[in-house]
């Protein structure tokens, strides 16, 4: 499956490549070349992370439902009392694991959102800087017309 993060690959394995440098190598400091940032790719990557965040939430909801259903199922056959108040140790462990899972999912969603926000911000900064530089270049008057 290809994502906006995938770059050209010689070995068949995708590599991350959001920015580009001249094909003749480069990569070091100095020299006259500049970095070309593809803001569309940055935005695509950020949007893919937003979509992944939503998918993560959907998977989490399914896991919550399954854990709680299994816990209730184990306790349903407990003698006396409500199913939620049963005595199966495994049922309580399932609920504990579900709470841990939920905590990890929240952390992952925060990270995905943070990275997505930063990609969008970076794209906006590059776009704004490029527009300002273009305006500055256009404002320069030369005696050659």
Short mmCIF file of N, CA and C in Angstrom, two decimals:
data_model
loop_
_atom_site.label_atom_id
_atom_site.label_comp_id
_atom_site.label_asym_id
_atom_site.label_seq_id
_atom_site.Cartn_x
_atom_site.Cartn_y
_atom_site.Cartn_z
N UNK A 1 0.84 -1.17 0.00
CA UNK A 1 0.00 0.00 0.00
C UNK A 1 0.89 1.24 0.00
N UNK A 2 0.60 2.19 -0.78
CA UNK A 2 1.39 3.41 -0.88
C UNK A 2 0.72 4.52 -0.09
N UNK A 3 1.55 5.31 0.60
CA UNK A 3 1.06 6.44 1.36
C UNK A 3 1.77 7.69 0.91
N UNK A 4 1.32 8.87 1.35
CA UNK A 4 2.01 10.10 0.98
C UNK A 4 3.44 10.15 1.53
N UNK A 5 3.77 9.26 2.49
CA UNK A 5 5.11 9.25 3.06
C UNK A 5 6.10 8.49 2.19
N UNK A 6 5.60 7.66 1.28
CA UNK A 6 6.47 6.80 0.49
C UNK A 6 7.19 7.60 -0.58
N UNK A 7 8.45 7.33 -0.71
CA UNK A 7 9.25 7.95 -1.76
C UNK A 7 9.68 6.89 -2.74
N UNK A 8 10.43 7.32 -3.75
CA UNK A 8 10.94 6.37 -4.73
C UNK A 8 11.85 5.39 -4.02
N UNK A 9 11.85 4.17 -4.47
CA UNK A 9 12.64 3.15 -3.83
C UNK A 9 13.35 2.33 -4.88
N UNK A 10 14.62 2.06 -4.62
CA UNK A 10 15.38 1.22 -5.54
C UNK A 10 15.31 -0.23 -5.09
N UNK A 11 15.17 -0.48 -3.78
CA UNK A 11 15.20 -1.83 -3.26
C UNK A 11 13.81 -2.43 -3.14
N UNK A 12 12.78 -1.69 -3.51
CA UNK A 12 11.42 -2.19 -3.39
C UNK A 12 10.80 -1.84 -2.05
N UNK A 13 11.58 -1.29 -1.13
CA UNK A 13 11.09 -0.89 0.17
C UNK A 13 10.84 0.61 0.17
N UNK A 14 9.64 1.06 0.58
CA UNK A 14 9.36 2.50 0.56
C UNK A 14 10.26 3.25 1.54
N UNK A 15 10.63 4.46 1.16
CA UNK A 15 11.40 5.35 2.02
C UNK A 15 10.63 6.65 2.17
N UNK A 16 10.80 7.28 3.32
CA UNK A 16 10.16 8.58 3.53
C UNK A 16 10.90 9.63 2.72
N UNK A 17 10.12 10.46 1.99
CA UNK A 17 10.73 11.52 1.21
C UNK A 17 9.69 12.60 0.99
N UNK A 18 9.76 13.65 1.78
CA UNK A 18 8.83 14.76 1.63
C UNK A 18 9.49 15.93 0.93
N UNK A 19 10.79 16.07 1.09
CA UNK A 19 11.53 17.16 0.46
C UNK A 19 12.39 16.57 -0.65
N UNK A 20 12.88 17.43 -1.51
CA UNK A 20 13.73 16.91 -2.58
C UNK A 20 15.00 17.72 -2.68
N UNK A 21 16.05 17.06 -3.13
CA UNK A 21 17.33 17.70 -3.40
C UNK A 21 17.73 17.31 -4.81
N UNK A 22 18.68 17.98 -5.39
CA UNK A 22 19.09 17.64 -6.74
C UNK A 22 19.49 16.16 -6.84
N UNK A 23 19.21 15.56 -7.98
CA UNK A 23 19.47 14.14 -8.19
C UNK A 23 20.96 13.82 -8.16
N UNK A 24 21.82 14.81 -8.36
CA UNK A 24 23.25 14.55 -8.40
C UNK A 24 23.86 14.40 -7.01
N UNK A 25 23.08 14.23 -6.01
CA UNK A 25 23.62 14.03 -4.67
C UNK A 25 23.26 15.18 -3.78
N UNK A 26 24.23 16.04 -3.55
CA UNK A 26 23.98 17.16 -2.65
C UNK A 26 23.81 16.63 -1.24
N UNK A 27 23.00 17.28 -0.49
CA UNK A 27 22.72 16.83 0.85
C UNK A 27 23.60 17.48 1.90
N UNK A 28 24.78 17.92 1.52
CA UNK A 28 25.68 18.59 2.46
C UNK A 28 25.35 20.07 2.53
N UNK A 29 25.99 20.75 3.41
CA UNK A 29 25.80 22.19 3.52
C UNK A 29 26.51 22.90 2.39
N UNK A 30 26.32 24.16 2.29
CA UNK A 30 26.99 24.97 1.28
C UNK A 30 26.39 24.75 -0.09
N UNK A 31 27.12 25.13 -1.09
CA UNK A 31 26.63 24.97 -2.45
C UNK A 31 25.57 25.99 -2.77
N UNK A 32 25.20 26.09 -4.02
CA UNK A 32 24.25 27.10 -4.45
C UNK A 32 22.82 26.63 -4.47
N UNK A 33 22.60 25.32 -4.34
CA UNK A 33 21.25 24.79 -4.47
C UNK A 33 20.43 25.01 -3.22
N UNK A 34 19.13 24.99 -3.37
CA UNK A 34 18.23 25.13 -2.24
C UNK A 34 17.36 23.90 -2.11
N UNK A 35 16.64 23.84 -1.05
CA UNK A 35 15.72 22.73 -0.83
C UNK A 35 14.37 23.07 -1.43
N UNK A 36 13.81 22.16 -2.15
CA UNK A 36 12.49 22.33 -2.74
C UNK A 36 11.50 21.56 -1.88
N UNK A 37 10.61 22.26 -1.21
CA UNK A 37 9.63 21.62 -0.34
C UNK A 37 8.32 21.50 -1.10
N UNK A 38 7.82 20.30 -1.18
CA UNK A 38 6.55 20.03 -1.84
C UNK A 38 5.44 20.13 -0.80
N UNK A 39 4.83 21.31 -0.70
CA UNK A 39 3.82 21.54 0.32
C UNK A 39 2.59 20.66 0.13
N UNK A 40 2.30 20.29 -1.09
CA UNK A 40 1.16 19.41 -1.33
C UNK A 40 1.41 18.06 -0.66
N UNK A 41 2.64 17.55 -0.76
CA UNK A 41 2.98 16.27 -0.12
C UNK A 41 2.89 16.40 1.41
N UNK A 42 3.32 17.54 1.95
CA UNK A 42 3.20 17.75 3.39
C UNK A 42 1.73 17.72 3.82
N UNK A 43 0.88 18.39 3.05
CA UNK A 43 -0.54 18.41 3.37
C UNK A 43 -1.16 17.02 3.23
N UNK A 44 -0.76 16.27 2.20
CA UNK A 44 -1.27 14.91 2.02
C UNK A 44 -0.87 14.02 3.20
N UNK A 45 0.37 14.16 3.64
CA UNK A 45 0.83 13.38 4.79
C UNK A 45 0.05 13.75 6.04
N UNK A 46 -0.17 15.04 6.26
CA UNK A 46 -0.92 15.49 7.42
C UNK A 46 -2.36 14.96 7.37
N UNK A 47 -2.97 15.00 6.21
CA UNK A 47 -4.34 14.50 6.07
C UNK A 47 -4.41 12.99 6.27
N UNK A 48 -3.38 12.28 5.83
CA UNK A 48 -3.34 10.82 6.04
C UNK A 48 -3.27 10.51 7.54
N UNK A 49 -2.55 11.33 8.29
CA UNK A 49 -2.47 11.13 9.74
C UNK A 49 -3.80 11.40 10.41
N UNK A 50 -4.52 12.40 9.92
CA UNK A 50 -5.86 12.68 10.46
C UNK A 50 -6.78 11.48 10.21
N UNK A 51 -6.69 10.92 9.01
CA UNK A 51 -7.50 9.74 8.68
C UNK A 51 -7.11 8.55 9.56
N UNK A 52 -5.81 8.36 9.76
CA UNK A 52 -5.34 7.27 10.61
C UNK A 52 -5.82 7.45 12.05
N UNK A 53 -5.87 8.70 12.50
CA UNK A 53 -6.37 8.99 13.84
C UNK A 53 -7.83 8.55 13.96
N UNK A 54 -8.61 8.83 12.96
CA UNK A 54 -10.02 8.40 12.97
C UNK A 54 -10.15 6.89 12.94
N UNK A 55 -9.32 6.24 12.13
CA UNK A 55 -9.34 4.77 12.07
C UNK A 55 -8.96 4.17 13.43
N UNK A 56 -8.00 4.80 14.09
CA UNK A 56 -7.56 4.35 15.41
C UNK A 56 -8.72 4.42 16.40
N UNK A 57 -9.47 5.49 16.33
CA UNK A 57 -10.62 5.64 17.23
C UNK A 57 -11.66 4.55 16.96
N UNK A 58 -11.90 4.24 15.70
CA UNK A 58 -12.87 3.19 15.37
C UNK A 58 -12.42 1.83 15.90
N UNK A 59 -11.13 1.52 15.76
CA UNK A 59 -10.61 0.25 16.26
C UNK A 59 -10.72 0.21 17.79
N UNK A 60 -10.43 1.34 18.43
CA UNK A 60 -10.53 1.41 19.89
C UNK A 60 -11.96 1.15 20.35
N UNK A 61 -12.93 1.74 19.67
CA UNK A 61 -14.32 1.53 20.06
C UNK A 61 -14.70 0.06 19.95
N UNK A 62 -14.24 -0.61 18.91
CA UNK A 62 -14.52 -2.04 18.75
C UNK A 62 -13.88 -2.86 19.86
N UNK A 63 -12.64 -2.53 20.21
CA UNK A 63 -11.95 -3.26 21.28
C UNK A 63 -12.65 -3.04 22.62
N UNK A 64 -13.10 -1.81 22.89
CA UNK A 64 -13.84 -1.53 24.12
C UNK A 64 -15.08 -2.41 24.21
N UNK A 65 -15.85 -2.42 23.14
CA UNK A 65 -17.08 -3.21 23.11
C UNK A 65 -16.80 -4.68 23.34
N UNK A 66 -15.78 -5.21 22.68
CA UNK A 66 -15.45 -6.64 22.80
C UNK A 66 -14.99 -6.99 24.21
N UNK A 67 -14.13 -6.15 24.80
CA UNK A 67 -13.64 -6.42 26.16
C UNK A 67 -14.78 -6.40 27.17
N UNK A 68 -15.60 -5.38 27.09
CA UNK A 68 -16.70 -5.28 28.05
C UNK A 68 -17.72 -6.40 27.86
N UNK A 69 -17.96 -6.78 26.63
CA UNK A 69 -18.88 -7.88 26.36
C UNK A 69 -18.33 -9.20 26.92
N UNK A 70 -17.04 -9.43 26.73
CA UNK A 70 -16.42 -10.65 27.26
C UNK A 70 -16.46 -10.66 28.78
N UNK A 71 -16.19 -9.51 29.39
CA UNK A 71 -16.23 -9.42 30.85
C UNK A 71 -17.64 -9.73 31.38
N UNK A 72 -18.64 -9.13 30.75
CA UNK A 72 -20.02 -9.40 31.16
C UNK A 72 -20.38 -10.86 30.94
N UNK A 73 -19.90 -11.42 29.83
CA UNK A 73 -20.19 -12.83 29.54
C UNK A 73 -19.61 -13.76 30.59
N UNK A 74 -18.39 -13.47 31.03
CA UNK A 74 -17.78 -14.30 32.07
C UNK A 74 -18.56 -14.19 33.38
N UNK A 75 -18.97 -12.99 33.73
CA UNK A 75 -19.63 -12.78 35.01
C UNK A 75 -21.12 -13.14 35.00
N UNK A 76 -21.69 -13.33 33.80
CA UNK A 76 -23.11 -13.63 33.70
C UNK A 76 -23.45 -14.95 34.40
N UNK A 77 -22.49 -15.83 34.44
CA UNK A 77 -22.76 -17.16 35.00
C UNK A 77 -22.29 -17.28 36.45
N UNK A 78 -22.04 -16.14 37.09
CA UNK A 78 -21.63 -16.13 38.49
C UNK A 78 -22.87 -16.29 39.35
N UNK A 79 -22.73 -17.03 40.41
CA UNK A 79 -23.87 -17.26 41.30
C UNK A 79 -24.23 -15.98 42.03
N UNK A 80 -25.47 -15.55 41.90
CA UNK A 80 -25.99 -14.40 42.63
C UNK A 80 -25.42 -13.07 42.15
N UNK A 81 -26.17 -12.02 42.32
CA UNK A 81 -25.70 -10.67 42.00
C UNK A 81 -25.78 -10.33 40.53
N UNK A 82 -25.41 -9.09 40.25
CA UNK A 82 -25.45 -8.59 38.88
C UNK A 82 -24.25 -9.12 38.10
N UNK A 83 -24.41 -9.20 36.79
CA UNK A 83 -23.33 -9.71 35.95
C UNK A 83 -22.08 -8.85 36.07
N UNK A 84 -22.24 -7.51 36.21
CA UNK A 84 -21.09 -6.61 36.29
C UNK A 84 -20.35 -6.77 37.62
N UNK A 85 -20.99 -7.36 38.62
CA UNK A 85 -20.37 -7.51 39.94
C UNK A 85 -19.91 -8.92 40.19
N UNK A 86 -19.60 -9.65 39.18
CA UNK A 86 -19.23 -11.07 39.30
C UNK A 86 -17.89 -11.29 39.95
N UNK A 87 -17.53 -12.55 40.06
CA UNK A 87 -16.33 -12.90 40.81
C UNK A 87 -15.22 -13.48 39.94
N UNK A 88 -15.36 -13.51 38.65
CA UNK A 88 -14.31 -14.05 37.79
C UNK A 88 -13.14 -13.07 37.75
N UNK A 89 -11.96 -13.49 38.15
CA UNK A 89 -10.77 -12.62 38.14
C UNK A 89 -10.41 -12.21 36.72
N UNK A 90 -10.63 -13.13 35.78
CA UNK A 90 -10.32 -12.83 34.38
C UNK A 90 -11.16 -11.67 33.87
N UNK A 91 -12.41 -11.61 34.31
CA UNK A 91 -13.29 -10.52 33.86
C UNK A 91 -12.75 -9.18 34.32
N UNK A 92 -12.32 -9.10 35.56
CA UNK A 92 -11.74 -7.85 36.06
C UNK A 92 -10.45 -7.50 35.33
N UNK A 93 -9.66 -8.50 35.00
CA UNK A 93 -8.42 -8.26 34.26
C UNK A 93 -8.71 -7.75 32.86
N UNK A 94 -9.77 -8.23 32.24
CA UNK A 94 -10.15 -7.73 30.92
C UNK A 94 -10.50 -6.24 30.98
N UNK A 95 -11.22 -5.86 32.03
CA UNK A 95 -11.58 -4.45 32.18
C UNK A 95 -10.32 -3.61 32.41
N UNK A 96 -9.40 -4.11 33.24
CA UNK A 96 -8.14 -3.39 33.49
C UNK A 96 -7.36 -3.23 32.19
N UNK A 97 -7.29 -4.29 31.41
CA UNK A 97 -6.58 -4.23 30.13
C UNK A 97 -7.26 -3.24 29.18
N UNK A 98 -8.57 -3.19 29.21
CA UNK A 98 -9.31 -2.26 28.35
C UNK A 98 -8.99 -0.82 28.74
N UNK A 99 -8.86 -0.54 30.03
CA UNK A 99 -8.51 0.81 30.49
C UNK A 99 -7.10 1.17 30.01
N UNK A 100 -6.16 0.21 30.14
CA UNK A 100 -4.79 0.46 29.66
C UNK A 100 -4.78 0.70 28.16
N UNK A 101 -5.50 -0.13 27.43
CA UNK A 101 -5.59 0.00 25.97
C UNK A 101 -6.10 1.40 25.62
N UNK A 102 -7.17 1.83 26.29
CA UNK A 102 -7.74 3.14 26.02
C UNK A 102 -6.75 4.26 26.27
N UNK A 103 -5.95 4.13 27.32
CA UNK A 103 -4.92 5.12 27.62
C UNK A 103 -3.87 5.19 26.51
N UNK A 104 -3.46 4.04 26.02
CA UNK A 104 -2.46 4.00 24.94
C UNK A 104 -3.04 4.57 23.64
N UNK A 105 -4.29 4.28 23.37
CA UNK A 105 -4.94 4.81 22.16
C UNK A 105 -5.02 6.33 22.24
N UNK A 106 -5.38 6.87 23.40
CA UNK A 106 -5.44 8.33 23.55
C UNK A 106 -4.07 8.95 23.32
N UNK A 107 -3.02 8.32 23.82
CA UNK A 107 -1.67 8.82 23.61
C UNK A 107 -1.31 8.80 22.12
N UNK A 108 -1.62 7.70 21.45
CA UNK A 108 -1.35 7.59 20.02
C UNK A 108 -2.11 8.65 19.23
N UNK A 109 -3.39 8.85 19.57
CA UNK A 109 -4.18 9.86 18.85
C UNK A 109 -3.62 11.26 19.06
N UNK A 110 -3.15 11.56 20.27
CA UNK A 110 -2.53 12.86 20.52
C UNK A 110 -1.27 13.03 19.68
N UNK A 111 -0.46 11.98 19.61
CA UNK A 111 0.76 12.06 18.80
C UNK A 111 0.45 12.27 17.32
N UNK A 112 -0.52 11.52 16.81
CA UNK A 112 -0.90 11.67 15.41
C UNK A 112 -1.41 13.08 15.12
N UNK A 113 -2.22 13.63 16.03
CA UNK A 113 -2.74 14.97 15.85
C UNK A 113 -1.61 16.00 15.90
N UNK A 114 -0.68 15.82 16.83
CA UNK A 114 0.45 16.75 16.97
C UNK A 114 1.31 16.75 15.71
N UNK A 115 1.61 15.60 15.20
CA UNK A 115 2.43 15.51 13.98
C UNK A 115 1.68 16.12 12.80
N UNK A 116 0.40 15.82 12.68
CA UNK A 116 -0.42 16.37 11.61
C UNK A 116 -0.45 17.89 11.68
N UNK A 117 -0.66 18.43 12.88
CA UNK A 117 -0.68 19.88 13.06
C UNK A 117 0.65 20.51 12.63
N UNK A 118 1.74 19.87 13.01
CA UNK A 118 3.07 20.41 12.67
C UNK A 118 3.33 20.35 11.17
N UNK A 119 2.87 19.29 10.51
CA UNK A 119 3.02 19.22 9.06
C UNK A 119 2.22 20.32 8.37
N UNK A 120 0.99 20.54 8.82
CA UNK A 120 0.17 21.62 8.25
C UNK A 120 0.82 22.99 8.49
N UNK A 121 1.34 23.20 9.70
CA UNK A 121 2.00 24.46 10.02
C UNK A 121 3.23 24.67 9.16
N UNK A 122 4.03 23.62 9.00
CA UNK A 122 5.24 23.71 8.17
C UNK A 122 4.87 24.03 6.73
N UNK A 123 3.85 23.38 6.21
CA UNK A 123 3.40 23.64 4.85
C UNK A 123 2.96 25.09 4.70
N UNK A 124 2.21 25.59 5.68
CA UNK A 124 1.76 26.98 5.64
C UNK A 124 2.91 27.97 5.69
N UNK A 125 3.92 27.66 6.51
CA UNK A 125 5.08 28.55 6.60
C UNK A 125 5.84 28.60 5.28
N UNK A 126 6.06 27.42 4.68
CA UNK A 126 6.77 27.39 3.40
C UNK A 126 5.98 28.13 2.31
N UNK A 127 4.68 27.92 2.28
CA UNK A 127 3.85 28.59 1.28
C UNK A 127 3.90 30.10 1.47
N UNK A 128 3.74 30.56 2.71
CA UNK A 128 3.77 32.00 3.00
C UNK A 128 5.14 32.60 2.65
N UNK A 129 6.20 31.91 3.02
CA UNK A 129 7.55 32.41 2.72
C UNK A 129 7.78 32.48 1.22
N UNK A 130 7.30 31.48 0.50
CA UNK A 130 7.45 31.48 -0.96
C UNK A 130 6.68 32.65 -1.58
N UNK A 131 5.47 32.91 -1.11
CA UNK A 131 4.67 34.02 -1.62
C UNK A 131 5.33 35.37 -1.31
N UNK A 132 5.87 35.49 -0.11
CA UNK A 132 6.55 36.74 0.27
C UNK A 132 7.80 36.96 -0.59
N UNK A 133 8.54 35.89 -0.85
CA UNK A 133 9.74 36.02 -1.67
C UNK A 133 9.37 36.37 -3.12
N UNK A 134 8.31 35.77 -3.63
CA UNK A 134 7.85 36.09 -4.98
C UNK A 134 7.44 37.56 -5.07
N UNK A 135 6.73 38.04 -4.06
CA UNK A 135 6.31 39.45 -4.05
C UNK A 135 7.53 40.36 -3.96
N UNK A 136 8.52 39.98 -3.16
CA UNK A 136 9.73 40.78 -3.05
C UNK A 136 10.48 40.82 -4.38
N UNK A 137 10.56 39.69 -5.05
CA UNK A 137 11.23 39.64 -6.35
C UNK A 137 10.49 40.48 -7.39
N UNK A 138 9.16 40.41 -7.37
CA UNK A 138 8.35 41.20 -8.32
C UNK A 138 8.46 42.70 -8.06
N UNK A 139 8.72 43.07 -6.82
CA UNK A 139 8.78 44.49 -6.46
C UNK A 139 10.12 45.12 -6.85
N UNK A 140 11.10 44.30 -7.15
CA UNK A 140 12.41 44.83 -7.53
C UNK A 140 12.33 45.42 -8.92
N UNK A 141 12.67 46.69 -9.03
CA UNK A 141 12.64 47.32 -10.36
C UNK A 141 14.07 47.34 -10.91
N UNK A 142 14.16 47.02 -12.17
CA UNK A 142 15.46 47.02 -12.82
C UNK A 142 15.45 48.04 -13.96
N UNK A 143 16.61 48.53 -14.29
CA UNK A 143 16.65 49.48 -15.40
C UNK A 143 16.41 48.82 -16.76
N UNK A 144 16.34 47.48 -16.77
CA UNK A 144 16.17 46.76 -18.03
C UNK A 144 14.70 46.48 -18.34
N UNK A 145 13.80 46.82 -17.42
CA UNK A 145 12.38 46.68 -17.65
C UNK A 145 11.90 45.34 -17.40
#
